[in-house]
Amino acid sequence: MDFELTGEQLQFRKVLRSFFEQHASIEEMARLEEAHEFPSTIYSQMAEIGLTGLVIPEEYGGNPADSVTLCLAVEEISRAGATLLMAWIPTVTCSRIILDHGTDDQRLRILPGVVAGTTRMAVTLTEPEAGSDLTHLKTSARRDGDEWVINGQKVFITGADTADYLVTLVRTADRSEPGRGLTMVLVPRKAAGVSTQPLRKLAGQGTHTCEVFFDEVRVPASETIGEVGDGLRVMFQLLDHERITCAAQSVGVAAGALDLALTYARERRQFDVPIIEHQSIAHLIADMAIDVEMARLFTWRAAWRLDQGLPASLDASMAKVAASEASTRIVSNGMQVLGGYSYMVEYGMERYWRETKLNEIVAGTNQIQRSMIARQLGRSR
Ligand SMILES: Cc1cc2nc3c(=O)[nH]c(=O)nc-3n(C[C@H](O)[C@H](O)[C@H](O)COP(=O)(O)OP(=O)(O)OC[C@H]3O[C@@H](n4cnc5c(N)ncnc54)[C@H](O)[C@@H]3O)c2cc1C
């Protein structure tokens, strides 16, 4: 077994680390959050260095990366701040959907703009009464000639108000067919009848998470993504990527928190010594480092299995749970290491503390992951 990154991957990570140190300081990320301002400038710069083309083939102008390399990118962006991660990740997810299930016209129309950083998308699935269980979603699309007419409401849609397109899961058949009645449709955010309302939230406030309302929204039927009735299958095919990405997000937050804590513990003196010389602080730091390595190894192994074409669902779910829960522990320890300063915005730790919990909730909650892990283990016996 080879646990080493390639020279190219190490260089990629180094370039990203210094890019985000330069463009996404703790102060700048705090400013964007306080102003609730989308990180437009940094997003354009991310596009310039190729970060918006990592899942897009060269024929559309992209620079596709393997899953392990993608994890490195996710880690560095997440470490820089949830505002940036939330600005970037929905478009990555939607790009995968369009690549795998979209029409040639959709790919040609949308993907080059994604790579250039000028086209963004939002994953538009969750509804007030349909979170973990999307089969109960109500947003409907009825056919009228060559058009879909969409009505309904979505909630928690990240980047919806700044997206060009909403990749939207709608009900196209009645509930007697819960699994087969859902279809994915590409909806221009500026289509008549679409409106968005940002929600007040805990973290990543530069990129808004929104309610989205559809009121008699007309979209050409040619904007269907995949087959009519195949919406859930389209989503399920993404799941391994989603979970591994979520695990890598957790590793980014966790690694960032460890570095902040380590630097602080070496510099801060109490009782005439740097606090890292107090055994209880040293042990907190050691626990954080162990958890970061555990989370990272779990994550990279799942990504590596994807790259090898091996089954990765079980590994992806395990990595998602292990990394997100480790990250929550790590950041909590980091807060303790920084003492009262952990509460102060300019130290950066409070931001990680606000950001970490989300990874236990999104991409399938950890409860849902545990049920899936148990089901898969049951099947393999
Ligand atoms: C900041 C943020 C950004 C988001 N961005 C997006 C986005 O861009 N697009 C999008 O579509 N969605 C987005 N979401 C929604 C997210 O995917 C959902 O919150 C998530 O799927 C859980 O759904 P829910 O919140 O309705 O919780 P529920 O499904 O109502 O779950 C509530 C609790 O019950 C538990 N539970 C539910 N069912 C079971 C079960 N069968 N067994 C055991 N426990 C169960 C859950 O684990 C959880 O603890 C976002 C959410 C947040 C908070």
Short mmCIF file of C-alpha atoms and ligand atoms in Angstrom, two decimals:
data_model
loop_
_atom_site.label_atom_id
_atom_site.label_comp_id
_atom_site.label_asym_id
_atom_site.label_seq_id
_atom_site.Cartn_x
_atom_site.Cartn_y
_atom_site.Cartn_z
CA MET A 1 0.00 0.00 0.00
CA ASP A 2 1.15 3.52 -0.76
CA PHE A 3 0.00 6.24 1.62
CA GLU A 4 2.02 9.04 0.02
CA LEU A 5 0.59 11.81 -2.14
CA THR A 6 2.26 12.22 -5.53
CA GLY A 7 4.67 15.10 -6.10
CA GLU A 8 2.01 16.77 -8.22
CA GLN A 9 -0.59 16.48 -5.45
CA LEU A 10 1.83 17.86 -2.85
CA GLN A 11 2.59 20.82 -5.14
CA PHE A 12 -1.14 21.38 -5.80
CA ARG A 13 -1.84 21.52 -2.07
CA LYS A 14 1.08 23.89 -1.48
CA VAL A 15 -0.15 26.27 -4.18
CA LEU A 16 -3.69 26.25 -2.77
CA ARG A 17 -2.52 26.79 0.81
CA SER A 18 -0.56 29.87 -0.16
CA PHE A 19 -3.37 31.12 -2.46
CA PHE A 20 -5.91 31.04 0.36
CA GLU A 21 -3.48 32.48 2.91
CA GLN A 22 -3.05 35.41 0.53
CA HIS A 23 -6.67 35.90 -0.57
CA ALA A 24 -8.80 34.54 2.26
CA SER A 25 -7.36 35.79 5.54
CA ILE A 26 -9.34 35.34 8.77
CA GLU A 27 -10.11 39.09 8.63
CA GLU A 28 -11.39 38.99 5.04
CA MET A 29 -13.58 35.96 5.71
CA ALA A 30 -15.01 37.66 8.81
CA ARG A 31 -15.68 40.82 6.78
CA LEU A 32 -17.58 38.86 4.11
CA GLU A 33 -19.64 37.11 6.78
CA GLU A 34 -20.45 40.30 8.64
CA ALA A 35 -21.47 42.01 5.39
CA HIS A 36 -23.33 38.86 4.20
CA GLU A 37 -21.39 39.45 0.99
CA PHE A 38 -20.82 36.80 -1.69
CA PRO A 39 -17.05 36.29 -2.22
CA SER A 40 -17.16 37.34 -5.91
CA THR A 41 -13.55 38.47 -6.19
CA ILE A 42 -12.05 35.38 -4.56
CA TYR A 43 -14.39 33.17 -6.59
CA SER A 44 -13.07 34.70 -9.84
CA GLN A 45 -9.52 34.19 -8.62
CA MET A 46 -10.35 30.57 -7.76
CA ALA A 47 -11.54 30.14 -11.35
CA GLU A 48 -8.29 31.65 -12.64
CA ILE A 49 -6.25 28.97 -10.85
CA GLY A 50 -8.48 26.18 -12.16
CA LEU A 51 -10.58 25.37 -9.08
CA THR A 52 -13.89 25.67 -10.95
CA GLY A 53 -12.86 23.13 -13.57
CA LEU A 54 -11.81 20.21 -11.37
CA VAL A 55 -14.69 17.88 -12.30
CA ILE A 56 -15.09 19.12 -15.88
CA PRO A 57 -13.45 17.43 -18.89
CA GLU A 58 -10.93 19.27 -21.04
CA GLU A 59 -13.33 19.44 -24.00
CA TYR A 60 -15.36 21.99 -22.00
CA GLY A 61 -12.23 23.84 -20.87
CA GLY A 62 -11.87 22.01 -17.54
CA ASN A 63 -8.91 20.37 -15.84
CA PRO A 64 -10.36 17.18 -14.32
CA ALA A 65 -8.77 15.85 -11.15
CA ASP A 66 -8.88 12.40 -9.54
CA SER A 67 -10.93 12.03 -6.35
CA VAL A 68 -7.94 12.22 -3.99
CA THR A 69 -6.78 15.48 -5.62
CA LEU A 70 -10.32 16.80 -5.41
CA CYS A 71 -10.28 16.01 -1.67
CA LEU A 72 -7.14 18.15 -1.33
CA ALA A 73 -8.93 21.06 -3.02
CA VAL A 74 -12.01 20.63 -0.83
CA GLU A 75 -9.81 20.50 2.28
CA GLU A 76 -8.02 23.73 1.44
CA ILE A 77 -11.19 25.61 0.47
CA SER A 78 -13.01 24.41 3.57
CA ARG A 79 -10.07 25.40 5.76
CA ALA A 80 -10.26 28.88 4.23
CA GLY A 81 -13.91 29.21 5.26
CA ALA A 82 -17.44 27.91 4.74
CA THR A 83 -18.40 31.07 2.86
CA LEU A 84 -15.98 30.01 0.10
CA LEU A 85 -16.82 26.33 0.28
CA MET A 86 -20.53 27.10 0.01
CA ALA A 87 -19.88 29.45 -2.91
CA TRP A 88 -18.06 26.71 -4.80
CA ILE A 89 -19.43 23.27 -3.91
CA PRO A 90 -23.02 23.52 -5.23
CA THR A 91 -21.74 24.32 -8.72
CA VAL A 92 -19.33 21.38 -8.55
CA THR A 93 -22.19 19.05 -7.61
CA CYS A 94 -24.51 20.40 -10.31
CA SER A 95 -21.72 20.15 -12.89
CA ARG A 96 -21.38 16.45 -12.12
CA ILE A 97 -25.14 16.02 -12.58
CA ILE A 98 -25.10 17.80 -15.93
CA LEU A 99 -22.02 15.93 -17.09
CA ASP A 100 -23.43 12.53 -16.23
CA HIS A 101 -27.09 13.07 -17.11
CA GLY A 102 -27.49 16.36 -19.03
CA THR A 103 -27.97 16.86 -22.74
CA ASP A 104 -25.15 17.88 -25.10
CA ASP A 105 -26.78 21.29 -25.35
CA GLN A 106 -26.83 21.73 -21.56
CA ARG A 107 -23.18 20.67 -21.25
CA LEU A 108 -22.00 23.00 -24.03
CA ARG A 109 -24.12 25.90 -22.78
CA ILE A 110 -23.19 25.65 -19.12
CA LEU A 111 -19.90 23.91 -18.39
CA PRO A 112 -17.49 26.37 -20.10
CA GLY A 113 -19.05 29.17 -18.04
CA VAL A 114 -18.61 27.12 -14.87
CA VAL A 115 -14.92 26.69 -15.63
CA ALA A 116 -14.58 30.44 -16.33
CA GLY A 117 -16.24 31.20 -12.98
CA THR A 118 -19.09 33.10 -14.65
CA THR A 119 -21.84 30.45 -14.31
CA ARG A 120 -22.99 29.14 -10.94
CA MET A 121 -25.64 26.64 -9.94
CA ALA A 122 -27.53 25.56 -6.83
CA VAL A 123 -28.56 22.06 -5.77
CA THR A 124 -32.31 22.51 -5.26
CA LEU A 125 -33.69 19.45 -3.50
CA THR A 126 -34.74 19.98 0.12
CA GLU A 127 -38.25 21.12 1.04
CA PRO A 128 -39.82 22.14 4.33
CA GLU A 129 -41.44 18.71 4.65
CA ALA A 130 -38.88 16.67 2.70
CA GLY A 131 -35.33 16.64 4.10
CA SER A 132 -33.80 13.22 4.65
CA ASP A 133 -36.79 11.69 2.88
CA LEU A 134 -36.91 13.35 -0.52
CA THR A 135 -39.52 10.90 -1.79
CA HIS A 136 -42.12 13.08 -0.08
CA LEU A 137 -41.26 16.28 -1.86
CA LYS A 138 -44.17 18.30 -3.18
CA THR A 139 -42.78 20.81 -5.69
CA SER A 140 -44.58 19.76 -8.83
CA ALA A 141 -43.99 20.06 -12.55
CA ARG A 142 -46.90 19.54 -14.92
CA ARG A 143 -46.50 19.28 -18.66
CA ASP A 144 -48.08 21.97 -20.83
CA GLY A 145 -47.10 21.34 -24.46
CA ASP A 146 -43.31 21.61 -24.71
CA GLU A 147 -42.94 23.11 -21.27
CA TRP A 148 -42.82 22.15 -17.61
CA VAL A 149 -44.86 24.39 -15.32
CA ILE A 150 -43.34 24.30 -11.83
CA ASN A 151 -44.99 25.21 -8.52
CA GLY A 152 -43.74 24.73 -4.99
CA GLN A 153 -41.20 25.68 -2.37
CA LYS A 154 -37.67 24.59 -1.51
CA VAL A 155 -35.67 25.37 1.63
CA PHE A 156 -31.98 25.49 2.66
CA ILE A 157 -30.77 26.01 -0.92
CA THR A 158 -27.19 27.22 -0.77
CA GLY A 159 -26.18 29.88 -3.28
CA ALA A 160 -29.68 30.01 -4.79
CA ASP A 161 -29.85 33.80 -4.90
CA THR A 162 -26.54 34.14 -6.78
CA ALA A 163 -26.91 31.07 -9.01
CA ASP A 164 -27.62 31.22 -12.73
CA TYR A 165 -29.36 27.83 -12.67
CA LEU A 166 -31.22 25.82 -10.07
CA VAL A 167 -30.82 22.08 -10.59
CA THR A 168 -34.23 21.24 -9.20
CA LEU A 169 -35.87 17.99 -8.14
CA VAL A 170 -39.60 18.08 -8.89
CA ARG A 171 -42.54 15.72 -8.71
CA THR A 172 -43.74 14.72 -12.16
CA ALA A 173 -46.02 11.85 -11.14
CA ASP A 174 -48.32 11.38 -8.20
CA ARG A 175 -47.28 9.93 -4.88
CA SER A 176 -48.47 6.45 -5.65
CA GLU A 177 -45.04 6.09 -7.26
CA PRO A 178 -42.76 7.72 -4.67
CA GLY A 179 -39.49 6.50 -6.17
CA ARG A 180 -40.32 6.92 -9.86
CA GLY A 181 -42.29 10.15 -9.63
CA LEU A 182 -39.37 12.57 -9.35
CA THR A 183 -37.49 14.30 -12.15
CA MET A 184 -34.51 16.66 -12.28
CA VAL A 185 -35.03 19.91 -14.19
CA LEU A 186 -32.66 22.77 -14.96
CA VAL A 187 -34.39 26.02 -14.02
CA PRO A 188 -32.85 29.43 -14.84
CA ARG A 189 -32.88 31.38 -11.59
CA LYS A 190 -34.12 34.46 -13.43
CA ALA A 191 -37.10 32.64 -14.98
CA ALA A 192 -40.40 34.43 -14.34
CA GLY A 193 -42.00 33.12 -11.13
CA VAL A 194 -38.76 32.13 -9.33
CA SER A 195 -37.99 34.04 -6.15
CA THR A 196 -35.46 33.50 -3.38
CA GLN A 197 -35.31 34.54 0.25
CA PRO A 198 -32.03 34.22 2.23
CA LEU A 199 -32.33 32.54 5.63
CA ARG A 200 -30.46 33.69 8.73
CA LYS A 201 -27.91 31.02 9.61
CA LEU A 202 -25.01 30.05 11.87
CA ALA A 203 -22.02 30.07 9.54
CA GLY A 204 -20.80 30.63 5.98
CA GLN A 205 -22.90 33.76 5.90
CA GLY A 206 -21.20 35.29 2.85
CA THR A 207 -22.94 32.69 0.70
CA HIS A 208 -26.64 32.72 1.41
CA THR A 209 -28.74 29.63 2.09
CA CYS A 210 -32.24 30.37 0.83
CA GLU A 211 -35.86 29.51 0.53
CA VAL A 212 -36.81 29.23 -3.14
CA PHE A 213 -40.35 29.73 -4.41
CA PHE A 214 -41.68 28.54 -7.77
CA ASP A 215 -44.91 30.17 -8.93
CA GLU A 216 -46.09 28.92 -12.35
CA VAL A 217 -42.47 28.80 -13.57
CA ARG A 218 -42.29 27.75 -17.24
CA VAL A 219 -39.22 25.84 -18.39
CA PRO A 220 -38.78 24.10 -21.78
CA ALA A 221 -39.19 20.34 -21.40
CA SER A 222 -35.81 20.04 -23.12
CA GLU A 223 -34.31 21.27 -19.81
CA THR A 224 -35.09 17.93 -18.17
CA ILE A 225 -31.87 16.37 -16.81
CA GLY A 226 -31.86 12.61 -17.32
CA GLU A 227 -35.08 10.73 -17.95
CA VAL A 228 -38.49 11.78 -16.67
CA GLY A 229 -39.05 9.83 -13.42
CA ASP A 230 -35.32 9.23 -12.92
CA GLY A 231 -34.60 12.11 -10.52
CA LEU A 232 -33.84 9.96 -7.49
CA ARG A 233 -31.52 7.70 -9.46
CA VAL A 234 -29.64 10.79 -10.67
CA MET A 235 -29.21 11.84 -7.04
CA PHE A 236 -28.23 8.40 -5.78
CA GLN A 237 -25.44 8.16 -8.34
CA LEU A 238 -23.86 11.21 -6.76
CA LEU A 239 -23.94 9.97 -3.21
CA ASP A 240 -20.45 8.52 -2.93
CA HIS A 241 -18.90 11.74 -4.25
CA GLU A 242 -21.08 13.82 -1.93
CA ARG A 243 -20.11 11.91 1.18
CA ILE A 244 -16.42 11.90 0.38
CA THR A 245 -16.57 15.62 -0.34
CA CYS A 246 -18.34 16.20 2.97
CA ALA A 247 -15.66 14.15 4.76
CA ALA A 248 -12.95 16.26 3.09
CA GLN A 249 -14.76 19.43 4.19
CA SER A 250 -14.58 18.15 7.76
CA VAL A 251 -10.87 17.39 7.41
CA GLY A 252 -10.26 20.94 6.16
CA VAL A 253 -11.97 22.50 9.17
CA ALA A 254 -10.25 20.08 11.54
CA ALA A 255 -6.77 20.60 10.11
CA GLY A 256 -7.23 24.36 10.18
CA ALA A 257 -8.32 24.20 13.83
CA LEU A 258 -5.33 22.03 14.75
CA ASP A 259 -2.88 24.49 13.16
CA LEU A 260 -4.47 27.45 14.97
CA ALA A 261 -4.35 25.60 18.30
CA LEU A 262 -0.77 24.44 17.86
CA THR A 263 0.50 27.91 16.96
CA TYR A 264 -1.37 29.45 19.87
CA ALA A 265 -0.23 26.83 22.39
CA ARG A 266 3.41 27.42 21.47
CA GLU A 267 3.10 31.21 21.79
CA ARG A 268 0.74 31.71 24.72
CA ARG A 269 2.51 31.71 28.09
CA GLN A 270 0.84 31.10 31.45
CA PHE A 271 2.59 30.23 34.72
CA ASP A 272 5.88 31.20 33.01
CA VAL A 273 5.80 28.54 30.29
CA PRO A 274 4.17 28.16 26.86
CA ILE A 275 0.82 26.49 27.56
CA ILE A 276 1.79 23.50 25.35
CA GLU A 277 4.11 22.54 28.21
CA HIS A 278 1.09 21.98 30.44
CA GLN A 279 0.30 18.33 30.00
CA SER A 280 -3.46 18.79 29.73
CA ILE A 281 -3.00 21.18 26.78
CA ALA A 282 -0.37 18.95 25.16
CA HIS A 283 -2.80 16.03 25.36
CA LEU A 284 -5.61 18.06 23.82
CA ILE A 285 -3.29 18.90 20.91
CA ALA A 286 -2.24 15.25 20.59
CA ASP A 287 -5.89 14.14 20.52
CA MET A 288 -6.63 16.73 17.85
CA ALA A 289 -3.70 15.52 15.70
CA ILE A 290 -4.76 11.86 16.06
CA ASP A 291 -8.32 12.72 15.04
CA VAL A 292 -7.17 14.76 12.03
CA GLU A 293 -5.04 11.88 10.74
CA MET A 294 -7.82 9.36 11.33
CA ALA A 295 -10.33 11.53 9.47
CA ARG A 296 -7.95 12.22 6.61
CA LEU A 297 -6.92 8.59 6.14
CA PHE A 298 -10.55 7.48 6.15
CA THR A 299 -11.42 10.16 3.60
CA TRP A 300 -8.51 9.52 1.28
CA ARG A 301 -9.10 5.78 1.36
CA ALA A 302 -12.70 6.23 0.23
CA ALA A 303 -11.54 8.65 -2.50
CA TRP A 304 -8.79 6.25 -3.55
CA ARG A 305 -11.32 3.42 -3.89
CA LEU A 306 -13.42 5.63 -6.17
CA ASP A 307 -10.34 6.36 -8.27
CA GLN A 308 -9.58 2.62 -8.52
CA GLY A 309 -13.14 1.90 -9.65
CA LEU A 310 -13.74 -0.16 -6.48
CA PRO A 311 -17.06 -0.11 -4.57
CA ALA A 312 -16.83 2.88 -2.26
CA SER A 313 -20.29 3.39 -0.76
CA LEU A 314 -19.56 1.81 2.60
CA ASP A 315 -16.21 3.60 2.87
CA ALA A 316 -17.76 6.90 1.84
CA SER A 317 -20.48 6.68 4.50
CA MET A 318 -17.98 5.63 7.17
CA ALA A 319 -15.57 8.42 6.20
CA LYS A 320 -18.39 10.97 6.28
CA VAL A 321 -19.47 9.99 9.80
CA ALA A 322 -15.96 9.52 11.18
CA ALA A 323 -14.54 12.75 9.74
CA SER A 324 -17.49 15.00 10.59
CA GLU A 325 -17.70 13.79 14.19
CA ALA A 326 -13.91 13.95 14.59
CA SER A 327 -13.99 17.51 13.30
CA THR A 328 -16.57 18.52 15.90
CA ARG A 329 -14.37 17.02 18.67
CA ILE A 330 -11.24 18.63 17.25
CA VAL A 331 -12.73 22.12 17.07
CA SER A 332 -14.15 21.77 20.56
CA ASN A 333 -10.65 20.90 21.84
CA GLY A 334 -9.25 23.81 19.84
CA MET A 335 -11.65 26.19 21.56
CA GLN A 336 -10.38 24.93 24.93
CA VAL A 337 -6.75 25.44 23.92
CA LEU A 338 -7.38 29.08 22.98
CA GLY A 339 -9.31 29.77 26.19
CA GLY A 340 -11.16 33.09 26.10
CA TYR A 341 -9.49 34.09 22.82
CA SER A 342 -11.31 31.23 21.09
CA TYR A 343 -14.43 33.40 21.29
CA MET A 344 -12.81 36.32 19.49
CA VAL A 345 -13.43 36.63 15.77
CA GLU A 346 -9.87 37.59 14.82
CA TYR A 347 -8.46 34.29 16.14
CA GLY A 348 -10.45 32.19 13.64
CA MET A 349 -11.38 29.34 15.98
CA GLU A 350 -14.95 30.53 16.63
CA ARG A 351 -15.57 30.40 12.89
CA TYR A 352 -14.50 26.74 12.73
CA TRP A 353 -16.68 26.06 15.77
CA ARG A 354 -19.70 27.53 13.97
CA GLU A 355 -18.83 25.73 10.73
CA THR A 356 -18.08 22.20 11.81
CA LYS A 357 -21.51 20.95 12.87
CA LEU A 358 -23.04 21.26 9.40
CA ASN A 359 -21.00 18.33 8.12
CA GLU A 360 -22.87 15.99 10.48
CA ILE A 361 -26.15 17.17 8.93
CA VAL A 362 -25.69 17.59 5.17
CA ALA A 363 -24.99 14.98 2.46
CA GLY A 364 -27.28 12.59 4.37
CA THR A 365 -27.31 13.09 8.15
CA ASN A 366 -25.02 10.90 10.23
CA GLN A 367 -28.06 8.99 11.51
CA ILE A 368 -29.02 8.14 7.94
CA GLN A 369 -25.39 7.16 7.20
CA ARG A 370 -25.36 4.81 10.21
CA SER A 371 -28.53 3.13 8.99
CA MET A 372 -26.98 2.71 5.55
CA ILE A 373 -23.72 1.36 6.97
CA ALA A 374 -25.62 -1.18 9.08
CA ARG A 375 -27.76 -2.18 6.09
CA GLN A 376 -24.69 -2.72 3.92
CA LEU A 377 -22.94 -4.72 6.63
CA GLY A 378 -26.09 -6.82 7.05
CA ARG A 379 -26.16 -7.55 3.32
CA SER A 380 -22.51 -8.57 3.19
CA ARG A 381 -22.88 -11.22 5.88
C1 LIG B 1 -26.54 25.37 5.90
C2 LIG B 1 -27.28 24.33 5.10
C3 LIG B 1 -27.08 24.26 3.74
C4 LIG B 1 -27.83 23.37 2.99
N1 LIG B 1 -27.69 23.39 1.61
C5 LIG B 1 -28.54 22.64 0.87
C6 LIG B 1 -28.54 22.78 -0.56
O1 LIG B 1 -27.77 23.54 -1.14
N2 LIG B 1 -29.48 22.07 -1.26
C7 LIG B 1 -30.36 21.23 -0.66
O2 LIG B 1 -31.19 20.64 -1.37
N3 LIG B 1 -30.36 21.06 0.68
C8 LIG B 1 -29.48 21.75 1.45
N4 LIG B 1 -29.49 21.61 2.84
C9 LIG B 1 -30.44 20.70 3.44
C10 LIG B 1 -29.82 19.47 4.05
O3 LIG B 1 -29.41 18.58 3.05
C11 LIG B 1 -30.88 18.89 4.99
O4 LIG B 1 -30.89 19.74 6.14
C12 LIG B 1 -30.62 17.47 5.37
O5 LIG B 1 -30.85 16.66 4.26
C13 LIG B 1 -31.51 16.99 6.52
O6 LIG B 1 -32.85 17.29 6.28
P1 LIG B 1 -33.71 18.07 7.40
O7 LIG B 1 -32.91 19.25 7.82
O8 LIG B 1 -35.05 18.32 6.86
O9 LIG B 1 -33.76 17.09 8.63
P2 LIG B 1 -34.78 15.83 8.87
O10 LIG B 1 -34.74 14.91 7.71
O11 LIG B 1 -36.11 16.37 9.28
O12 LIG B 1 -34.06 15.17 10.10
C14 LIG B 1 -34.18 15.67 11.45
C15 LIG B 1 -33.47 14.68 12.36
O13 LIG B 1 -34.10 13.39 12.27
C16 LIG B 1 -33.17 12.41 11.89
N5 LIG B 1 -33.79 11.42 10.98
C17 LIG B 1 -34.60 11.64 9.92
N6 LIG B 1 -34.96 10.48 9.34
C18 LIG B 1 -34.34 9.50 10.03
C19 LIG B 1 -34.27 8.08 9.91
N7 LIG B 1 -34.90 7.42 8.93
N8 LIG B 1 -33.53 7.40 10.81
C20 LIG B 1 -32.85 8.04 11.80
N9 LIG B 1 -32.87 9.38 11.96
C21 LIG B 1 -33.59 10.10 11.09
C22 LIG B 1 -32.05 13.16 11.16
O14 LIG B 1 -30.83 12.44 11.19
C23 LIG B 1 -32.00 14.46 11.97
O15 LIG B 1 -31.22 14.26 13.10
C24 LIG B 1 -28.73 22.47 3.61
C25 LIG B 1 -28.88 22.51 4.99
C26 LIG B 1 -28.18 23.42 5.74
C27 LIG B 1 -28.39 23.48 7.24
#
